[in-house]
Short mmCIF file of C-alpha atoms in Angstrom, two decimals:
data_model
loop_
_atom_site.label_atom_id
_atom_site.label_comp_id
_atom_site.label_asym_id
_atom_site.label_seq_id
_atom_site.Cartn_x
_atom_site.Cartn_y
_atom_site.Cartn_z
CA MET A 855 258.38 68.82 104.35
CA VAL A 856 256.14 71.36 102.56
CA GLU A 857 256.42 69.37 99.33
CA ILE A 858 255.21 66.24 101.13
CA LEU A 859 252.21 68.10 102.61
CA VAL A 860 251.28 69.53 99.21
CA THR A 861 251.61 66.08 97.65
CA LEU A 862 249.41 64.54 100.36
CA PHE A 863 246.81 67.29 99.88
CA ILE A 864 246.69 66.72 96.11
CA LEU A 865 246.52 62.97 96.61
CA THR A 866 243.67 63.38 99.14
CA VAL A 867 241.68 65.60 96.76
CA GLY A 868 242.21 63.05 93.98
CA LEU A 869 241.08 60.16 96.16
CA LEU A 870 237.96 62.08 97.22
CA GLY A 871 237.18 62.66 93.55
CA VAL A 872 237.55 58.95 92.81
CA ALA A 873 235.30 58.08 95.79
CA SER A 874 232.68 60.55 94.57
CA LEU A 875 232.86 59.05 91.09
CA GLN A 876 232.30 55.57 92.51
CA PHE A 877 229.29 56.81 94.49
CA VAL A 878 227.71 58.45 91.43
CA SER A 879 228.38 55.42 89.25
CA ALA A 880 226.71 53.12 91.81
CA PHE A 881 223.50 55.18 91.64
CA SER A 882 223.68 55.38 87.86
CA ASN A 883 224.22 51.63 87.54
CA ALA A 884 221.22 50.90 89.80
CA ASP A 885 219.03 53.21 87.73
CA ALA A 886 220.25 51.65 84.47
CA LEU A 887 219.57 48.16 85.85
CA HIS A 888 216.00 49.11 86.81
CA ARG A 889 215.45 50.67 83.39
CA SER A 890 216.79 47.58 81.56
CA GLN A 891 214.69 45.22 83.64
CA ALA A 892 211.61 47.40 83.14
CA VAL A 893 212.07 47.38 79.36
CA LEU A 894 212.38 43.58 79.30
CA VAL A 895 209.28 43.09 81.46
CA ALA A 896 207.22 45.56 79.40
CA GLN A 897 208.21 43.80 76.16
CA GLN A 898 207.39 40.42 77.67
CA PHE A 899 203.98 41.66 78.77
CA SER A 900 203.21 43.12 75.34
CA GLU A 901 203.97 39.72 73.80
CA ARG A 902 201.69 38.05 76.36
CA LEU A 903 198.89 40.46 75.46
CA ARG A 904 199.32 39.73 71.77
CA ALA A 905 199.27 35.98 72.47
CA ALA A 906 196.08 36.28 74.57
CA ALA A 907 194.27 38.53 72.08
CA ALA A 908 191.21 37.30 70.22
CA PRO A 909 189.28 38.81 67.31
CA SER A 910 186.78 41.44 68.39
CA VAL A 911 183.10 40.68 67.81
CA THR A 912 182.22 44.38 67.44
CA GLY A 913 185.07 45.77 65.34
CA ALA A 914 188.05 44.99 63.16
CA GLY A 915 191.03 44.09 65.32
CA LEU A 916 191.98 42.18 68.43
CA VAL A 917 190.94 42.53 72.07
CA VAL A 918 191.96 40.90 75.34
CA ASP A 919 189.70 40.00 78.23
CA ASN A 920 188.44 42.84 80.46
CA GLN A 921 190.16 41.21 83.47
CA TYR A 922 193.49 42.57 82.17
CA TYR A 923 192.24 46.10 82.95
CA ALA A 924 191.03 45.46 86.50
CA ASP A 925 192.72 47.84 88.94
CA ASP A 926 193.69 45.28 91.56
CA VAL A 927 195.18 42.44 89.51
CA TYR A 928 198.74 43.78 89.21
CA ASN A 929 201.49 43.89 91.83
CA PHE A 930 199.57 41.44 94.08
CA ALA A 931 197.11 44.17 95.12
CA ASP A 932 194.31 41.59 95.44
CA LEU A 933 196.43 39.14 97.48
CA SER A 934 197.57 39.21 101.09
CA CYS A 935 200.60 37.69 102.76
CA ASP A 936 200.89 36.64 106.39
CA SER A 937 204.66 37.13 106.55
CA SER A 938 206.98 40.07 106.08
CA ALA A 939 208.81 38.33 103.23
CA LEU A 940 209.50 40.01 99.91
CA PRO A 941 206.60 39.85 97.43
CA TYR A 942 208.32 37.25 95.24
CA GLU A 943 208.88 34.91 98.18
CA CYS A 944 205.40 35.53 99.51
CA PHE A 945 203.36 35.09 96.31
CA CYS A 946 205.44 33.54 93.54
CA LEU A 947 207.08 30.45 95.00
CA ALA A 948 203.66 28.77 94.92
CA ILE A 949 200.50 29.86 93.09
CA PRO A 950 198.05 31.33 95.64
CA ALA A 951 194.72 29.53 96.00
CA SER A 952 192.76 32.56 94.75
CA VAL A 953 194.65 32.58 91.43
CA PRO A 954 193.48 30.02 88.86
CA ASN A 955 196.25 27.61 87.88
CA CYS A 956 196.08 27.66 84.08
CA GLN A 957 199.23 25.56 83.78
CA GLN A 958 197.45 22.43 85.00
CA ASN A 959 193.76 23.25 84.42
CA GLN A 960 191.57 24.50 81.60
CA CYS A 961 190.80 28.20 82.04
CA ASN A 962 188.32 30.52 80.41
CA ALA A 963 189.48 33.92 79.08
CA ALA A 964 188.87 35.78 82.37
CA GLN A 965 190.66 33.14 84.44
CA PHE A 966 193.58 33.12 82.03
CA ALA A 967 193.80 36.91 82.23
CA GLN A 968 193.91 36.69 86.03
CA PHE A 969 196.61 34.01 85.85
CA ASP A 970 198.56 35.97 83.23
CA THR A 971 198.54 39.20 85.26
CA TYR A 972 199.71 37.19 88.28
CA GLU A 973 202.63 35.78 86.28
CA VAL A 974 203.54 39.24 84.95
CA SER A 975 203.52 40.57 88.52
CA CYS A 976 205.87 37.75 89.52
CA ALA A 977 208.17 38.58 86.59
CA VAL A 978 208.26 42.23 87.66
CA THR A 979 209.00 41.54 91.31
CA SER A 980 211.61 38.88 90.50
CA ALA A 981 213.45 41.44 88.35
CA ALA A 982 213.45 43.96 91.21
CA PRO A 983 211.12 44.16 94.24
CA SER A 984 210.63 47.91 93.76
CA LEU A 985 209.26 47.67 90.19
CA LEU A 986 205.50 48.08 89.69
CA ILE A 987 203.54 47.37 86.51
CA SER A 988 200.23 48.68 85.20
CA LEU A 989 198.14 48.46 82.04
CA THR A 990 195.82 51.25 80.92
CA CYS A 991 193.70 51.77 77.86
CA ALA A 992 192.40 54.83 76.02
CA ASP A 993 189.19 53.15 74.90
CA ASN A 994 187.97 54.34 71.52
CA ASN A 995 184.47 52.85 71.78
CA VAL A 996 182.75 53.12 75.15
CA LEU A 997 179.51 51.68 73.79
CA ASP A 998 180.76 48.10 73.45
CA THR A 999 181.36 45.63 76.29
CA ASP A 1000 185.15 45.65 75.91
CA ARG A 1001 187.06 47.83 78.38
CA CYS A 1002 189.62 48.28 75.63
CA SER A 1003 188.06 48.09 72.18
CA ALA A 1004 189.80 46.92 69.04
CA GLY A 1005 192.23 49.54 67.77
CA ALA A 1006 192.45 51.38 71.10
CA ARG A 1007 195.83 52.50 72.42
CA GLN A 1008 197.05 50.53 75.43
CA GLN A 1009 199.93 51.55 77.65
CA ILE A 1010 202.11 49.28 79.74
CA MET A 1011 203.95 51.21 82.44
CA VAL A 1012 206.69 49.88 84.70
CA THR A 1013 207.64 52.30 87.50
CA TRP A 1014 210.23 52.33 90.26
CA PRO A 1015 211.17 54.77 93.04
CA VAL A 1016 214.17 57.04 92.51
CA GLU A 1017 216.29 59.15 94.83
CA ASN A 1018 218.01 62.48 94.42
CA TRP A 1019 221.71 62.45 95.16
CA GLN A 1020 224.49 65.00 95.49
CA ASN A 1021 221.91 67.78 95.90
CA GLN A 1022 220.87 67.43 92.27
CA GLN A 1023 217.13 67.42 91.76
CA ARG A 1024 215.85 65.03 89.11
CA ILE A 1025 213.52 66.30 86.44
CA LEU A 1026 210.60 63.97 86.98
CA ASN A 1027 208.29 62.79 84.24
CA PRO A 1028 204.75 63.72 85.39
CA GLU A 1029 203.37 60.62 83.67
CA CYS A 1030 205.49 58.42 85.96
CA ASN A 1031 204.42 60.25 89.10
CA THR A 1032 200.63 60.29 88.84
CA ASN A 1033 199.18 59.27 92.21
CA LYS A 1034 202.65 58.71 93.70
CA ASP A 1035 203.83 60.07 97.06
CA SER A 1036 207.55 59.79 96.28
CA PRO A 1037 209.55 60.43 93.08
CA HIS A 1038 209.36 57.65 90.49
CA ASP A 1039 210.82 56.96 87.08
CA CYS A 1040 209.21 54.70 84.50
CA VAL A 1041 209.31 52.93 81.18
CA THR A 1042 206.17 53.00 79.05
CA LEU A 1043 205.28 50.87 76.06
CA ASP A 1044 202.32 51.79 73.87
CA LEU A 1045 200.63 49.15 71.74
CA THR A 1046 197.55 48.62 69.67
CA LEU A 1047 196.20 45.11 69.17
#
């Protein structure tokens, strides 16, 4: 009888260990999925920026339209939805009226930038609703009209919220958590056009 109780105790401890391993692997898999999707979206956006770039009139190199650096063009910040649907369902199933449709119409550079940032936001939210994208620039010539001059370093950042589990505190990257209320992780891609 004692041998059976000892065997059951060892078996129970082993099963609890397996359950804990499954729990940890589920969180790790979710984090790895977000990271993989973020890398793909950041690479796609860098290729879009290179495709939209034009020669600078003030310096040697390429620039994109200033609309790419507007604060409210990413993550549907300039759009509103009447329903409580997910962002992809709300904004991406049909092009909103306030976004120029550059697939069917001729667009100037600013309109194309607005359309392009809309499409990038749709790509981000279709990958995972919690992903957010941003584009910043360390402008190297503030005297010209370009918000990001030729040769300036641009940074694409894709962020997502993270959770602590099993009483282990994450070491957070401060760059990912600027102006954030909850812990976030991120993928950044630096490029120069």
